[in-house]
Every structure is written in structure tokens, then in C-alpha cells.
PDB file of C-alpha atoms in Angstrom:
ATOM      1  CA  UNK A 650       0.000   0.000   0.000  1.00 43.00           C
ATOM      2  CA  UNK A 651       3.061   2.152   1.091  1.00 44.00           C
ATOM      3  CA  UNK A 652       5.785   3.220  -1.715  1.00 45.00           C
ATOM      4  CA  UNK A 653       9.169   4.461  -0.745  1.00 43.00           C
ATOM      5  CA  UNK A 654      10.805   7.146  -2.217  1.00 42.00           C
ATOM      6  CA  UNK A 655       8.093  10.436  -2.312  1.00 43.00           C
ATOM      7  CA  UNK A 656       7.840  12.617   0.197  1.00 45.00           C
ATOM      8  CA  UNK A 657       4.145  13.129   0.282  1.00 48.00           C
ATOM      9  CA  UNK A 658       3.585  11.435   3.381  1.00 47.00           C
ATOM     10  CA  UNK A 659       5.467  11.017   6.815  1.00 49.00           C
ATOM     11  CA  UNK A 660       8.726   9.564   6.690  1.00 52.00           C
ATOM     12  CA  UNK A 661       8.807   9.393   3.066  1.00 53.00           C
ATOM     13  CA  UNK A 662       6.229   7.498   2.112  1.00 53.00           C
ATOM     14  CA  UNK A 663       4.013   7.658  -0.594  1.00 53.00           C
ATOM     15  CA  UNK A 664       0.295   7.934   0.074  1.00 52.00           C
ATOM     16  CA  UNK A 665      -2.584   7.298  -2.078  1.00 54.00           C
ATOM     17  CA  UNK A 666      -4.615  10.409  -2.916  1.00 50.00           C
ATOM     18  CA  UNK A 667      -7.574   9.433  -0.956  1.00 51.00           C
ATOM     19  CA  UNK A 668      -5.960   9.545   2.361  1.00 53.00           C
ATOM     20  CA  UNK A 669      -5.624  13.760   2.017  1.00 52.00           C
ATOM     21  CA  UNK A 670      -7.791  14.801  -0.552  1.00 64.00           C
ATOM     22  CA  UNK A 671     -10.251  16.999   1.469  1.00 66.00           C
ATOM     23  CA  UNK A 672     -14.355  15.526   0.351  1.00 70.00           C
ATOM     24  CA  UNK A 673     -17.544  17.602   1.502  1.00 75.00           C
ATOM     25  CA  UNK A 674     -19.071  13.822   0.830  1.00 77.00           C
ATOM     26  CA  UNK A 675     -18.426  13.526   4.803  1.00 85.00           C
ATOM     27  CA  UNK A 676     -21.412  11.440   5.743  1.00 90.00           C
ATOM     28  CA  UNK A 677     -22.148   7.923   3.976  1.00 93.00           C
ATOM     29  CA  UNK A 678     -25.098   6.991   6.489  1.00 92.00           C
ATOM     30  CA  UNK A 679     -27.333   8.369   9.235  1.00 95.00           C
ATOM     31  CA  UNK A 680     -30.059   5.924  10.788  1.00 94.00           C
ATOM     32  CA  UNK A 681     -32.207   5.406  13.931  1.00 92.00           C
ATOM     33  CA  UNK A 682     -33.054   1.571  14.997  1.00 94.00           C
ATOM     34  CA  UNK A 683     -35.012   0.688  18.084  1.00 91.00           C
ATOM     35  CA  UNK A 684     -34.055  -1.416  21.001  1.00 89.00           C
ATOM     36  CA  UNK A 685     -34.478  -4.800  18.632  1.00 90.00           C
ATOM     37  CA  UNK A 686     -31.837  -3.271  15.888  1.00 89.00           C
ATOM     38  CA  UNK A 687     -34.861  -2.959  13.303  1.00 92.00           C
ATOM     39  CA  UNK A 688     -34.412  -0.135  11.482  1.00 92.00           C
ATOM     40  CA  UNK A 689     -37.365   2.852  12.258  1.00 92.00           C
ATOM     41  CA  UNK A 690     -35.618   5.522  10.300  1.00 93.00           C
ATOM     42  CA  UNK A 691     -32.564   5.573   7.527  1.00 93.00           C
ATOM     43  CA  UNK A 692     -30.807   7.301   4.772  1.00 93.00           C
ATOM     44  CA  UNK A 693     -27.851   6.662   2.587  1.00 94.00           C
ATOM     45  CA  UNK A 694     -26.225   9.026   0.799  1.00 91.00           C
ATOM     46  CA  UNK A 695     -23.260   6.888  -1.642  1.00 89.00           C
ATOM     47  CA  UNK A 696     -23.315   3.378  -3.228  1.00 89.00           C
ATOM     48  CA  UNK A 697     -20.957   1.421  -0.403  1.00 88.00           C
ATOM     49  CA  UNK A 698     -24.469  -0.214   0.978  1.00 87.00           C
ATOM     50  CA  UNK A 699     -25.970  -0.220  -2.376  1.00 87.00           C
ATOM     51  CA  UNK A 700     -29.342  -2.454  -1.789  1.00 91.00           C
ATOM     52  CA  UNK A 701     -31.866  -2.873   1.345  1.00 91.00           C
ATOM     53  CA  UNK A 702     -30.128  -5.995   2.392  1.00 93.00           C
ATOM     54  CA  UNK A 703     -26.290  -4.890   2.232  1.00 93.00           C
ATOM     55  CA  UNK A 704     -27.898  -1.766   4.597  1.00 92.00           C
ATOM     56  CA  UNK A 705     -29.977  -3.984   6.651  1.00 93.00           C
ATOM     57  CA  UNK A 706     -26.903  -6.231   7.383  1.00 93.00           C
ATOM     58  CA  UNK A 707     -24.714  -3.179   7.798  1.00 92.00           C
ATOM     59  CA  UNK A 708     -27.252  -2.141  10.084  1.00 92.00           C
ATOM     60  CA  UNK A 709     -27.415  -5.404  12.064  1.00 94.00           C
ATOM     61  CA  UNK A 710     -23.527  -5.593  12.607  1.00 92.00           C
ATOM     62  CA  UNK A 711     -23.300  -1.968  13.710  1.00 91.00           C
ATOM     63  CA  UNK A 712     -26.308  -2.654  16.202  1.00 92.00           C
ATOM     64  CA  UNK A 713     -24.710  -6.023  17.421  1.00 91.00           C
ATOM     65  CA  UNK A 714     -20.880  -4.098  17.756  1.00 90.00           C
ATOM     66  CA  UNK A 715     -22.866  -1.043  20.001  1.00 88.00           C
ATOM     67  CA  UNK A 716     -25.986  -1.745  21.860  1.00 84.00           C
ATOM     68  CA  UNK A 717     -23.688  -3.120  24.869  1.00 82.00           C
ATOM     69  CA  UNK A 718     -21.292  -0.747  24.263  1.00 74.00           C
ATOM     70  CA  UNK A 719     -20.693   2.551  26.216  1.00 74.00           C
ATOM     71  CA  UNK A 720     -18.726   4.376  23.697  1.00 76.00           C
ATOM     72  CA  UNK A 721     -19.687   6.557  21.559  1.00 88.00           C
ATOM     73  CA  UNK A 722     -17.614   5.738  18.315  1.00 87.00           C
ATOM     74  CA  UNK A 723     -16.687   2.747  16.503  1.00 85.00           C
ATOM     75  CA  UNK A 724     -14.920   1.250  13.662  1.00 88.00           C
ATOM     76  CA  UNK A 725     -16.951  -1.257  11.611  1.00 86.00           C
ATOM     77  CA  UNK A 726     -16.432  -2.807   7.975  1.00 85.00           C
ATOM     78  CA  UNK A 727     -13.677   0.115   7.259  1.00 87.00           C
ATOM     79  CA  UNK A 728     -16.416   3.000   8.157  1.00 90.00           C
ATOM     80  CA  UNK A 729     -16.369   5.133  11.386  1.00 92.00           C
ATOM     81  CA  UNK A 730     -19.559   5.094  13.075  1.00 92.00           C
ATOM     82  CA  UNK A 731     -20.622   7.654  15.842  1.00 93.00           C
ATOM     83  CA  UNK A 732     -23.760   6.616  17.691  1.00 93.00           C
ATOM     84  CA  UNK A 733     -25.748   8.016  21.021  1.00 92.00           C
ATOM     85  CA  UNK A 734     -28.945   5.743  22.571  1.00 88.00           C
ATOM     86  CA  UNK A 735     -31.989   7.026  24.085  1.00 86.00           C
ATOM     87  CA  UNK A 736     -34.262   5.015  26.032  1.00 84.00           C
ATOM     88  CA  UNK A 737     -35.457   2.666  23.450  1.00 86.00           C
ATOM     89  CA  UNK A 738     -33.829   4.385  20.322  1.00 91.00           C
ATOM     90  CA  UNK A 739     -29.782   3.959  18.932  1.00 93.00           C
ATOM     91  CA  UNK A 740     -29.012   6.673  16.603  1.00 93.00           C
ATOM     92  CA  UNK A 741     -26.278   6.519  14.309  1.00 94.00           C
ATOM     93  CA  UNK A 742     -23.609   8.515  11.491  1.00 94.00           C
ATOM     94  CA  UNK A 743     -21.534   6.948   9.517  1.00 94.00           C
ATOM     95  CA  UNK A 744     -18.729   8.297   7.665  1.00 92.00           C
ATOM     96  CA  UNK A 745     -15.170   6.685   5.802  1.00 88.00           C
ATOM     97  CA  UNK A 746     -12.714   5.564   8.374  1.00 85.00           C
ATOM     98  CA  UNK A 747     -10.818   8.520   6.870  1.00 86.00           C
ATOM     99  CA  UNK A 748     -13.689  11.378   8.259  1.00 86.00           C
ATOM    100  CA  UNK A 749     -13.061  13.630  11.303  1.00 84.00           C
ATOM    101  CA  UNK A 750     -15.075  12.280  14.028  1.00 89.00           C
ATOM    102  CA  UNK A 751     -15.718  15.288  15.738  1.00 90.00           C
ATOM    103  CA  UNK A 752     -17.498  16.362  12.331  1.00 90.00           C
ATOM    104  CA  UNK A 753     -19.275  13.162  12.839  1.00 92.00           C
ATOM    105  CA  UNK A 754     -20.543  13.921  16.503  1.00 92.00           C
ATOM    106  CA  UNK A 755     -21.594  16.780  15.440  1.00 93.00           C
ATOM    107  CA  UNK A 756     -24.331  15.750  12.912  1.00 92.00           C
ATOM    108  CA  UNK A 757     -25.422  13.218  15.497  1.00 93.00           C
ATOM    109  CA  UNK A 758     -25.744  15.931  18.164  1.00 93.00           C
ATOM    110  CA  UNK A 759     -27.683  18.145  15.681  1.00 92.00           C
ATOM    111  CA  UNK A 760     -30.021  15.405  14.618  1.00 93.00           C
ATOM    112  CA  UNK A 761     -30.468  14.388  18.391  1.00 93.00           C
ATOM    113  CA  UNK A 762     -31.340  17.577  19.847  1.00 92.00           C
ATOM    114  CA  UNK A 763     -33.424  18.670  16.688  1.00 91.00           C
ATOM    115  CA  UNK A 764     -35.566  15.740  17.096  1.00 89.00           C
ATOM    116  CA  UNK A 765     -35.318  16.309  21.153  1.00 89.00           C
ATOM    117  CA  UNK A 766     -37.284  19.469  20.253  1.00 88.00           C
ATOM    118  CA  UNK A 767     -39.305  18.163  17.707  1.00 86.00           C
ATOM    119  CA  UNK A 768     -40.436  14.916  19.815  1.00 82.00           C
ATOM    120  CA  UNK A 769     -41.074  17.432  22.488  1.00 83.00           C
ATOM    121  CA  UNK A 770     -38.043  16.027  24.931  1.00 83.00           C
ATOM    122  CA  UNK A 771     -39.553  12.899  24.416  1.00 79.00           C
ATOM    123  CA  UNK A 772     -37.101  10.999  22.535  1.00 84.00           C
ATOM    124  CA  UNK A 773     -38.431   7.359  21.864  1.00 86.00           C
ATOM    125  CA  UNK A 774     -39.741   4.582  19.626  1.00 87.00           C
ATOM    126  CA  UNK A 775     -43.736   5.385  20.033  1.00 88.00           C
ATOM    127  CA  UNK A 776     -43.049   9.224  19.696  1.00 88.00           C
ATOM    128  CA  UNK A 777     -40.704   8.906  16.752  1.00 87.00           C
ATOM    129  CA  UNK A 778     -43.538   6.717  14.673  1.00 88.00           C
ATOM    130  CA  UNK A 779     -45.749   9.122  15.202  1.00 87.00           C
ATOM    131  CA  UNK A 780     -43.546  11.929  13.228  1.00 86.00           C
ATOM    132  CA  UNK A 781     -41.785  10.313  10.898  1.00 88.00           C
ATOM    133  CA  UNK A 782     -42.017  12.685   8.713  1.00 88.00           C
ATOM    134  CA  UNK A 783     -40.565  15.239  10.934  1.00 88.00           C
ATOM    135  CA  UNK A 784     -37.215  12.560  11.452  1.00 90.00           C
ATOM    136  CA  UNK A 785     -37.199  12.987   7.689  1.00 90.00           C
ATOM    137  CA  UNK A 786     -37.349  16.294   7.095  1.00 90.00           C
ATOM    138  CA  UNK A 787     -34.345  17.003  10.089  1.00 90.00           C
ATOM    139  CA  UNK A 788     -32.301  14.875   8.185  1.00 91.00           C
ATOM    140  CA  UNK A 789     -32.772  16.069   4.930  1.00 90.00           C
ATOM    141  CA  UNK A 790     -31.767  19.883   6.899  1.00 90.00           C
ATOM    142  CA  UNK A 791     -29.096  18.392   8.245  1.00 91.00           C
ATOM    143  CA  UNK A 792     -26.940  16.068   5.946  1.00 91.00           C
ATOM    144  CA  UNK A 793     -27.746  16.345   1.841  1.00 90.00           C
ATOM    145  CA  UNK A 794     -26.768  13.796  -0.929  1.00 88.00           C
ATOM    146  CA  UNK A 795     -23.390  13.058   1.996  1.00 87.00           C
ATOM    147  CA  UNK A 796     -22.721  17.029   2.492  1.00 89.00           C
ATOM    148  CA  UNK A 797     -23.317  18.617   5.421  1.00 88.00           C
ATOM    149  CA  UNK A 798     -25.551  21.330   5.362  1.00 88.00           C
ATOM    150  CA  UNK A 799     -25.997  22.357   8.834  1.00 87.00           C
ATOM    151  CA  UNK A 800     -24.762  21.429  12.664  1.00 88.00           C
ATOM    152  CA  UNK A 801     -27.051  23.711  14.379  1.00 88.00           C
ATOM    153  CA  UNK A 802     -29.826  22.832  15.840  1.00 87.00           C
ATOM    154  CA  UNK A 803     -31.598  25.457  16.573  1.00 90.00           C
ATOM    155  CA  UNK A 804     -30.996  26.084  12.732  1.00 89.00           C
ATOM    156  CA  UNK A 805     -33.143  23.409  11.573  1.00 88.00           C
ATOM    157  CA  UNK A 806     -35.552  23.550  14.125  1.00 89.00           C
ATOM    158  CA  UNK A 807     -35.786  27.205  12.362  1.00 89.00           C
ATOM    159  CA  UNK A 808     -35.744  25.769   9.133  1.00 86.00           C
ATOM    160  CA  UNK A 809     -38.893  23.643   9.941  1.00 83.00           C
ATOM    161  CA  UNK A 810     -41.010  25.618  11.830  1.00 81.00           C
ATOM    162  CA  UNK A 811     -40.969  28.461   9.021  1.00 52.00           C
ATOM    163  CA  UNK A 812     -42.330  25.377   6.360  1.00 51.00           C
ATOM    164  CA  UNK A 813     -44.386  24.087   9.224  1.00 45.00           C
ATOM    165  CA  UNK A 814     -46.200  27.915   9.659  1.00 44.00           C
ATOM    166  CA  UNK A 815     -45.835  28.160   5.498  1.00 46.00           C
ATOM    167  CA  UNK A 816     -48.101  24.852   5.843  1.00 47.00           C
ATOM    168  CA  UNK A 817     -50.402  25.919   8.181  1.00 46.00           C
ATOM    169  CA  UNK A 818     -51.159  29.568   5.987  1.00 46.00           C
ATOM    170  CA  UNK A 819     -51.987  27.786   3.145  1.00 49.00           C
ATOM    171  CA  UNK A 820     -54.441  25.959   4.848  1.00 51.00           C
ATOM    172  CA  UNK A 821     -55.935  28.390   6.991  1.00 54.00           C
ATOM    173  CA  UNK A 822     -55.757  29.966   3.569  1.00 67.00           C
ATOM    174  CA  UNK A 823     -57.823  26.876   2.039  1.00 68.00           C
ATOM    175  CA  UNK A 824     -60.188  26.845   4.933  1.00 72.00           C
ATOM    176  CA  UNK A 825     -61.095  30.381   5.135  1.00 71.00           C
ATOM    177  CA  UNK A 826     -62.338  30.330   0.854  1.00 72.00           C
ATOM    178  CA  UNK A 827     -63.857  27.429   1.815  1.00 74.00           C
ATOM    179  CA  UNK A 828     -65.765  28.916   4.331  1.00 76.00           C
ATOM    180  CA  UNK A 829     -66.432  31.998   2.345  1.00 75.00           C
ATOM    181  CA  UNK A 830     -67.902  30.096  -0.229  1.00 75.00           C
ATOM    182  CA  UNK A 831     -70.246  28.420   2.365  1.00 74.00           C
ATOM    183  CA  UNK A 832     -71.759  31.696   3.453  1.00 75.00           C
ATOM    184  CA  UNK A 833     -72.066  33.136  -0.159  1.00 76.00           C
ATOM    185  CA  UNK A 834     -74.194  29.524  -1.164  1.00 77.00           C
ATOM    186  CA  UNK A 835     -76.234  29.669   2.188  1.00 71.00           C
ATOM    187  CA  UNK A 836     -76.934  33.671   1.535  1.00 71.00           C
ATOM    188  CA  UNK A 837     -77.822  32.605  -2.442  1.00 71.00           C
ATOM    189  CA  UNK A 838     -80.434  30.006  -1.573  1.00 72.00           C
ATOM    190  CA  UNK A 839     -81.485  32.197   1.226  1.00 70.00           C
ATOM    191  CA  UNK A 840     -83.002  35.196  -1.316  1.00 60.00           C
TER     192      UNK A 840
END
């Protein structure tokens, strides 16, 4: 793997280009599986877990290697995996053994304390069902196509309450013609 002679790495040694060329593909995975490792919520974002059962078995090892575990990284299958658990939930990024983990931990703390918010502080399996599409839509604020788009969370909570309040003009917007058009057929067949 290692050629002598350049100087591009330490101690003269050559390394391949992949081990410095800087990506902003930094996240390969995030999901959410319950106590039972099923899988409740998950999105990948490149082609190393290209079908459902490559994923589901990814998903199974990484679930096996940290539901005993008190860590909070690990290094499975030549991906780094950072991963927190709540009550009844394990939620996990997954990045090349080459990413930062601290970039990592990051996007895990952003998705866990947006859906904190979201899930009203009540961050488990039951609650989570219920607003699926919420989960979605804070991962699709948070990582896109494998580029991080945002650590903050009180950014995408931001983010989602301004489509959520978009949502609900449109259709108080909806109801009130509705409405209108109630009155104006109840005052025609009233004359």
C-alpha cells in the first residue's frame, strides 16, 4: 500500500490520494433503529451499501458491535460510526474511516437535539412513529446527498417551523375560501 521514495507522506512514504484529498461527501449513512436493531428511520447518501439488504446487514452488525457498548464511536467494515442511545432508540452517522469524528458527533448531536425538540423532549420509539415525517425532514436539513448542510440545531428547528407555519397559511388559507364560499351559497339560496 506504502511506496518508498516520495515525500508526500510522513517519513517518506508515498500515500494514495484518498488519504488527504479533502471531500464535503463527509457522511455515507445516518439511521435510527429501536431497542431490537430494526431499522425505524434511515438514509444513505453513496453506493458502499448499495441495496436494502447490504444496509440492513450493515445495520445489524453496527447494532450487534454497540448496543452493549458505552462508547460513543466505533470502527466497523472500514467506516467510522458515531452513535448516542436514548431510552429505546440507537441513533447513528456513519462516515469513511478517513472522516473527522468530531465532524461526525456533530451531525449526530444536531439530529439528536433537533428531534429532542421536535419529539417534544420525548425521545423514543412510540413518539418517533408518530412523526416520521418530521425525522425525515431534520435529516434532509441536516446532511444532503453526503454534504453537510448544517450542525445547528436550533438552525433546523428554524428551518422547519418556518415550512411548518408556510403549511399551516396555506391551509388556513384553504379553509377560510372554503368557508367563504359556504356563506355566499347559504346567503344565495337564502333570497
Amino acid at each position: 500500500m506504502f511506496r518508498k521514495g516520495r515525500l508526500d507522506g510522513p517519513f517518506g512514504l508515498y500515500l494514495p490520494s484518498s488519504f488527504y484529498e479533502p471531500s464535503l461527501y463527509v457522511v455515507k449513512a445516518m439511521f435510527i433503529l429501536d431497542s431490537d436493531g430494526q431499522r425505524l428511520v434511515a438514509k444513505y447518501y453513496d453506493e458502499t451499501f448499495p441495496s436494502p439488504k447490504e444496509q440492513q446487514s450493515f445495520e445489524k452488525n453496527t447494532f450487534n458491535k454497540t448496543n452493549r457498548a458505552d462508547g460513543e464511536i466505533a470502527f466497523l467494515e472500514g467506516m467510522t460510526i458515531v452513535y448516542k442511545s436514548s431510552i429505546d432508540l440507537f441513533f447513528y452517522v456513519v462516515g469513511s474511516s478517513q472522516e473527522n469524528e468530531l465532524m461526525l458527533a456533530s451531525v449526530l448531536t444536531c439530529l439528536f437535539e433537533s428531534l429532542s425538540h421536535i419529539l417534544r423532549k420525548n425521545v423514543e420509539k412510540r413518539s418517533l412513529l408518530d412523526n416520521l415525517d418530521s425525522a425525515f425532514l431534520v435529516m434532509d436539513e441536516i446532511v444532503d446527498g453526503g454534504v453537510i448542510l448544517e450542525c445547528d440545531s436550533q438552525q433546523v428547528i428554524q428551518k422547519l417551523n418556518f415550512r411548518v407555519d408556510e403549511n399551516l397559511l396555506s391551509e388556513q388559507s384553504v379553509a377560510q375560501v372554503l368557508q367563504s364560499a359556504k356563506e355566499q351559497i347559504k346567503w344565495s339560496l337564502l333570497k
